[in-house]
Amino acid sequence: MFRPDDRAAAPPLPLRHRLPNAPPLFIGRAVERRYLGALIRRAPVTVVWGLGGLGKTSLVLHTLHADFADQAPRVLFVSLRPTEPPAAVEVELLRAVADAHRLAKVEWSGLLADPDGLLATLIDLADALGYWVVLDDLHHADPRSARDVLGALARYARQSRWIVTSRRNPLLPELVDQTLALAGMPPTDLYELASRCAPHRAVRDLHQVADASAGSPWRLRQLLTGSDAARVSEDLLRGVPPEATPLLEALAALELPLAPATLAGLVPLPSPDTIEALAQRGILECSSEGLRLHDVARPLIETGGDLRARKAEVARALAAADDDPLSALEALRLLLSLGHLDEAVALLESRCELVLGAGLAPRLAQLLAPVDLPRLASFRLRCAVEIGDPAALDAAALPRSPTLGDHFLWAASHVLRGRLAEAAAIAARVRSAAMAAPEGASLALTAAILETGCLGELGRAGEALGVLGVIQAAGRDGAALLGVHRARWLMQEGRAAEALECIETIVAAGIDGAAPTTSELRDELIVLFCYLGRVRRLEQVLDTLALGAQRGPALLFGARRSLLTEGLLCVHAGRLDPAREVFREVERLARRTTYLRPFLLALDAERRLITGELEGMEALLCTLHDEATRAGHALNQCFAVVTAYRVAIARGKPRVELDASALRATPYWATLLAAAARLHAVLHGLPPPAVPAIAEDIVHGRVLSALGAAAERAIAGDPEAARAHASAAYAVAREHGHVPGELEALRMSCDALLLAGDAAELSHAAGLLRERADAAGSPRFSAEARWFTATLDGAPHPSALESFLELVDVAPVAARRSRALLDAPAALDLLDRVVLDALGRRRAGPASRRDAASRAGWGLDTAARKVWLPGGRTVELAARAILYRILLGIAERGGRATKEQIVLFAWEQRDYHPLRDDKRLHVAIRKLRLLLEDDPSRALRLVTTADGYAFGESEPFRRVAAEGSPEPR
């Protein structure tokens, strides 16, 4: 629904999408109107369906104007028309909503390759301003598209409302209770309508007309004009003035409404009175978009003579409409249907970019598919690259006589298939030929960027720099684009300082914010600075160059690369929850292209490592490595191996899942790999690699190297030096706004402070770690912070460790250290052992089931005479000696005891008499269950056995006493 502040901020609707006025004469339908109003109020989607001519649209318009007058000025009206191929309703709706938002640019290429993303964008945009949308004549849309759209709107729309008219019942389960089946009007209402329309007619005639109308107000109007009831369709055109015939024939050739000014260039228009009379009879439909034949009248005029000449005239007139992509597409349809292929090709050569820029690539591809003409191959290839769908790419072919532009598109199609080596070779040939051509500078730059992107991803960054070194860029924006790509590969070559100099040159020169290269510039800057870990400087550069994230669809559902780079920025800036949403959306897109998938897997692996979603991480990294290997993505292979080291470090595993020996690592990745490998080796007592020489500007490497030095000094027994190295890692990460580095450094600082015995500083550092982790959305580091807080008074009590036992895939360090403190098997690295030794680890006393110690449970603290339970609850038994001794007696006997054993131990008796002792034992057990069980009527912790009582199997039981103290009796 609208909110007042939203309405004030919303731009005025374009005229073509404003809600038309209600019919001036509306009779009857009172019951239907009340029901329709209730449906609209109740849920986001309402469908009105029924046969043609029953007044579905009139009912909707009247209801909205009469019952929702406050909303009517902001209702979008989108009318679908019969097109060949049928319209994709989600594209038509998104175009209308984007127009209403006044979005100057919609990144159609990404959206059209991602149907789910397109629907999500549509819903998000409509919900943002609480739009109401009337979708008229849905039966003209592609049926599958219509069902998908209605289903998504019914499930996910929140603040928007969607009112749909159709001649077909959508039969969707989600809309069973939101559908109004419109029947014919009763004769009494039709008679009243007839008498209001033709008050001069005799009463008998009006009754005959009403009875013959068969419930249809449209049919009633035809009969009132004098048509015979049995031949109303055939008589529809009877009495049409001769001067209106050319107009009707021109409109019969069209599927789209056409403005009167455009029509006047084709045929002489009849008088306004004649046009109004034709509209009243239902022959013409008038809207803000123009004039159109009613569906019932169209076949009558189409069969009335040879319309080929008229269609050709209309097509040529539409082809001359310079700024209307829909007119161009309609002209193309007409020319192809007439077999005027030369004119169709000429139209495509001049208007293809206009059509594609409006998001009409799927419809254009469908129009071209059945036409067997080699000259159309170039346009089919262009559509396939624009859509990015594997099936479309596989069906596309290089034209028989390809231009350099065709070769470039062919190279781009290879990139989208993940064939980088082939794409690089083709792009190199295009670049060389374009450089030799008089007007080829622009294509040479574009081809060079494609070529170097492939070379760089293949691990050949040096070659990429060589290619860029021979390219000349025209103008400030071309130079900026060339410079940012050069900076990216300088960084991969380990020349970070030179890369940053390139960026500073771009910043100093400035860019044109309206240039078509701005989106690509933003993407490249994000990749460069995030790889360096310099997030704060990135934000400054983007702000200086006014390269903000694009509004609307481009922000979350735009071009594929932009989606991924926005997610990359979210991860490194510590916005992990938004990153999850971005990757969730792009995941559906990545299934459709080979090229995207390794990048998505890599970025999501980075996010999961930081948040603590480690379940299945090793398998994910193996998949990433395998897919990157098949596609030749050397940089993603490097990422997979470095991340495998980081996962092994987090899990305390001495073995790394992926082998680094066959990597083609650029100097950048070689540095990070050496730093990660050294940290891993230090933690597991393996021969460490040499300390890598890390450039000052590579924040990632500096943090990793400092963490390795801190771990080495901590294991060697020098906590102060470890603390200094960890502080240095935190300082550099904090300075550059690299949140993942901050979290890793703070955790290492906590280890050093624990070893140093500085409880006050440890408390501060653990609190800061938790604060930063919670702000970023990282359960992993938040749990690690809580574990350090639990150690402030020495070895944590078992009850404090319970909550960490099941966090093996969330906070693995806290989980394994907690298991070790409870005497359960745990894979510890050398730093873990040093930390646990510093805590003065107190081994637990005999436990009834140590094999279950990796699960949260409950236990008895014999020193404090209390029981701890899952969730942190405790039960004091110091004043309940008998209850305490019953539990202690069961624990002493391995978690199971007979009634006799319990009675003799608890009441300190020498003999046992069932008739005397069982009753008081039952009473005591009942009291214990009331204290210990979540549901005393279904005991799970203290269960009954055949001859006594035992601790249940559902949760482990543990027993602990103060070190060196005898257990109380």
PDB file of C-alpha atoms in Angstrom, residues 850-967:
ATOM      1  CA  ARG A 850      32.782 -39.361  26.840  1.00  0.00           C
ATOM      2  CA  ASP A 851      32.160 -40.473  23.273  1.00  0.00           C
ATOM      3  CA  ALA A 852      29.245 -37.999  23.203  1.00  0.00           C
ATOM      4  CA  ALA A 853      31.275 -35.086  24.529  1.00  0.00           C
ATOM      5  CA  SER A 854      31.149 -33.266  21.201  1.00  0.00           C
ATOM      6  CA  ARG A 855      27.429 -32.632  21.800  1.00  0.00           C
ATOM      7  CA  ALA A 856      25.865 -30.146  24.174  1.00  0.00           C
ATOM      8  CA  GLY A 857      24.528 -31.785  27.324  1.00  0.00           C
ATOM      9  CA  TRP A 858      24.187 -31.377  31.075  1.00  0.00           C
ATOM     10  CA  GLY A 859      26.271 -32.163  34.095  1.00  0.00           C
ATOM     11  CA  LEU A 860      26.966 -32.141  37.811  1.00  0.00           C
ATOM     12  CA  ASP A 861      29.462 -29.766  39.424  1.00  0.00           C
ATOM     13  CA  THR A 862      30.376 -31.610  42.603  1.00  0.00           C
ATOM     14  CA  ALA A 863      32.405 -28.700  43.957  1.00  0.00           C
ATOM     15  CA  ALA A 864      29.546 -26.229  43.744  1.00  0.00           C
ATOM     16  CA  ARG A 865      26.826 -28.864  44.269  1.00  0.00           C
ATOM     17  CA  LYS A 866      24.838 -27.673  41.279  1.00  0.00           C
ATOM     18  CA  VAL A 867      23.608 -29.003  37.951  1.00  0.00           C
ATOM     19  CA  TRP A 868      24.008 -27.136  34.661  1.00  0.00           C
ATOM     20  CA  LEU A 869      21.558 -27.676  31.854  1.00  0.00           C
ATOM     21  CA  PRO A 870      21.568 -26.799  28.113  1.00  0.00           C
ATOM     22  CA  GLY A 871      20.821 -23.168  27.436  1.00  0.00           C
ATOM     23  CA  GLY A 872      22.686 -21.939  30.527  1.00  0.00           C
ATOM     24  CA  ARG A 873      20.135 -22.857  33.220  1.00  0.00           C
ATOM     25  CA  THR A 874      21.531 -24.121  36.563  1.00  0.00           C
ATOM     26  CA  VAL A 875      19.924 -25.967  39.475  1.00  0.00           C
ATOM     27  CA  GLU A 876      21.355 -25.409  42.959  1.00  0.00           C
ATOM     28  CA  LEU A 877      21.444 -28.588  45.088  1.00  0.00           C
ATOM     29  CA  ALA A 878      23.561 -27.397  48.022  1.00  0.00           C
ATOM     30  CA  ALA A 879      20.446 -27.246  50.201  1.00  0.00           C
ATOM     31  CA  ARG A 880      18.987 -30.474  48.771  1.00  0.00           C
ATOM     32  CA  ALA A 881      21.456 -33.068  50.009  1.00  0.00           C
ATOM     33  CA  ILE A 882      19.381 -36.149  49.161  1.00  0.00           C
ATOM     34  CA  LEU A 883      18.694 -34.989  45.600  1.00  0.00           C
ATOM     35  CA  TYR A 884      22.358 -34.155  45.103  1.00  0.00           C
ATOM     36  CA  ARG A 885      23.490 -37.547  46.442  1.00  0.00           C
ATOM     37  CA  ILE A 886      21.031 -39.402  44.215  1.00  0.00           C
ATOM     38  CA  LEU A 887      22.634 -37.813  41.124  1.00  0.00           C
ATOM     39  CA  LEU A 888      26.136 -38.329  42.501  1.00  0.00           C
ATOM     40  CA  GLY A 889      25.369 -41.975  43.251  1.00  0.00           C
ATOM     41  CA  ILE A 890      24.225 -42.599  39.669  1.00  0.00           C
ATOM     42  CA  ALA A 891      27.269 -40.748  38.295  1.00  0.00           C
ATOM     43  CA  GLU A 892      29.606 -42.809  40.542  1.00  0.00           C
ATOM     44  CA  ARG A 893      28.290 -45.961  38.909  1.00  0.00           C
ATOM     45  CA  GLY A 894      28.831 -44.867  35.304  1.00  0.00           C
ATOM     46  CA  GLY A 895      25.428 -43.277  34.781  1.00  0.00           C
ATOM     47  CA  ARG A 896      23.251 -46.274  35.742  1.00  0.00           C
ATOM     48  CA  ALA A 897      22.318 -47.631  39.188  1.00  0.00           C
ATOM     49  CA  THR A 898      19.758 -49.945  40.780  1.00  0.00           C
ATOM     50  CA  LYS A 899      17.249 -48.673  43.288  1.00  0.00           C
ATOM     51  CA  GLU A 900      19.110 -50.477  46.056  1.00  0.00           C
ATOM     52  CA  GLN A 901      22.439 -48.870  45.115  1.00  0.00           C
ATOM     53  CA  ILE A 902      20.859 -45.405  44.997  1.00  0.00           C
ATOM     54  CA  VAL A 903      19.086 -45.770  48.358  1.00  0.00           C
ATOM     55  CA  LEU A 904      22.108 -47.103  50.174  1.00  0.00           C
ATOM     56  CA  PHE A 905      24.306 -44.287  48.797  1.00  0.00           C
ATOM     57  CA  ALA A 906      21.860 -41.374  49.120  1.00  0.00           C
ATOM     58  CA  TRP A 907      20.475 -42.164  52.561  1.00  0.00           C
ATOM     59  CA  GLU A 908      23.730 -43.779  53.761  1.00  0.00           C
ATOM     60  CA  GLN A 909      21.929 -46.950  54.895  1.00  0.00           C
ATOM     61  CA  ARG A 910      23.323 -50.431  55.448  1.00  0.00           C
ATOM     62  CA  ASP A 911      20.323 -52.313  54.115  1.00  0.00           C
ATOM     63  CA  TYR A 912      17.533 -51.802  51.605  1.00  0.00           C
ATOM     64  CA  HIS A 913      13.812 -52.641  52.089  1.00  0.00           C
ATOM     65  CA  PRO A 914      11.666 -52.048  48.945  1.00  0.00           C
ATOM     66  CA  LEU A 915       8.425 -51.628  50.868  1.00  0.00           C
ATOM     67  CA  ARG A 916      10.025 -48.975  53.029  1.00  0.00           C
ATOM     68  CA  ASP A 917      12.485 -47.293  50.646  1.00  0.00           C
ATOM     69  CA  ASP A 918      10.947 -47.348  47.147  1.00  0.00           C
ATOM     70  CA  LYS A 919       8.219 -44.833  47.949  1.00  0.00           C
ATOM     71  CA  ARG A 920      10.591 -42.141  49.232  1.00  0.00           C
ATOM     72  CA  LEU A 921      12.941 -42.820  46.320  1.00  0.00           C
ATOM     73  CA  HIS A 922      10.061 -42.332  43.861  1.00  0.00           C
ATOM     74  CA  VAL A 923       9.182 -39.019  45.563  1.00  0.00           C
ATOM     75  CA  ALA A 924      12.807 -37.826  45.351  1.00  0.00           C
ATOM     76  CA  ILE A 925      13.081 -38.841  41.678  1.00  0.00           C
ATOM     77  CA  ARG A 926       9.880 -36.936  40.950  1.00  0.00           C
ATOM     78  CA  LYS A 927      11.364 -33.802  42.561  1.00  0.00           C
ATOM     79  CA  LEU A 928      14.548 -34.180  40.542  1.00  0.00           C
ATOM     80  CA  ARG A 929      12.631 -34.508  37.306  1.00  0.00           C
ATOM     81  CA  LEU A 930      10.664 -31.373  38.073  1.00  0.00           C
ATOM     82  CA  LEU A 931      13.989 -29.566  38.445  1.00  0.00           C
ATOM     83  CA  LEU A 932      15.916 -31.149  35.576  1.00  0.00           C
ATOM     84  CA  GLU A 933      13.511 -32.092  32.812  1.00  0.00           C
ATOM     85  CA  ASP A 934      12.026 -29.814  30.164  1.00  0.00           C
ATOM     86  CA  ASP A 935       8.905 -31.996  30.382  1.00  0.00           C
ATOM     87  CA  PRO A 936       8.809 -33.993  33.662  1.00  0.00           C
ATOM     88  CA  SER A 937       6.095 -36.271  32.250  1.00  0.00           C
ATOM     89  CA  ARG A 938       8.513 -37.396  29.525  1.00  0.00           C
ATOM     90  CA  ALA A 939      11.844 -37.799  31.266  1.00  0.00           C
ATOM     91  CA  LEU A 940      14.895 -37.694  29.009  1.00  0.00           C
ATOM     92  CA  ARG A 941      17.712 -36.890  31.434  1.00  0.00           C
ATOM     93  CA  LEU A 942      16.799 -39.087  34.374  1.00  0.00           C
ATOM     94  CA  VAL A 943      15.116 -42.191  32.961  1.00  0.00           C
ATOM     95  CA  THR A 944      13.648 -45.305  34.544  1.00  0.00           C
ATOM     96  CA  THR A 945      15.341 -48.682  33.946  1.00  0.00           C
ATOM     97  CA  ALA A 946      14.199 -52.219  34.733  1.00  0.00           C
ATOM     98  CA  ASP A 947      15.794 -52.167  38.164  1.00  0.00           C
ATOM     99  CA  GLY A 948      16.548 -48.519  38.874  1.00  0.00           C
ATOM    100  CA  TYR A 949      17.413 -45.223  37.175  1.00  0.00           C
ATOM    101  CA  ALA A 950      19.955 -43.931  34.619  1.00  0.00           C
ATOM    102  CA  PHE A 951      21.024 -40.832  32.744  1.00  0.00           C
ATOM    103  CA  GLY A 952      19.314 -40.690  29.360  1.00  0.00           C
ATOM    104  CA  GLU A 953      21.009 -41.176  25.991  1.00  0.00           C
ATOM    105  CA  SER A 954      19.620 -38.083  24.261  1.00  0.00           C
ATOM    106  CA  GLU A 955      22.165 -35.702  25.845  1.00  0.00           C
ATOM    107  CA  PRO A 956      25.619 -36.413  27.291  1.00  0.00           C
ATOM    108  CA  PHE A 957      26.094 -36.160  31.062  1.00  0.00           C
ATOM    109  CA  ARG A 958      29.330 -34.772  32.524  1.00  0.00           C
ATOM    110  CA  ARG A 959      30.699 -34.500  36.035  1.00  0.00           C
ATOM    111  CA  VAL A 960      33.353 -32.105  37.242  1.00  0.00           C
ATOM    112  CA  ALA A 961      34.951 -31.199  40.579  1.00  0.00           C
ATOM    113  CA  ALA A 962      37.433 -28.494  41.638  1.00  0.00           C
ATOM    114  CA  GLU A 963      40.989 -29.617  40.870  1.00  0.00           C
ATOM    115  CA  GLY A 964      42.680 -31.060  43.971  1.00  0.00           C
ATOM    116  CA  SER A 965      39.490 -31.064  46.035  1.00  0.00           C
ATOM    117  CA  PRO A 966      37.919 -34.273  47.278  1.00  0.00           C
ATOM    118  CA  GLU A 967      34.419 -34.824  46.026  1.00  0.00           C
TER     119      GLU A 967
END
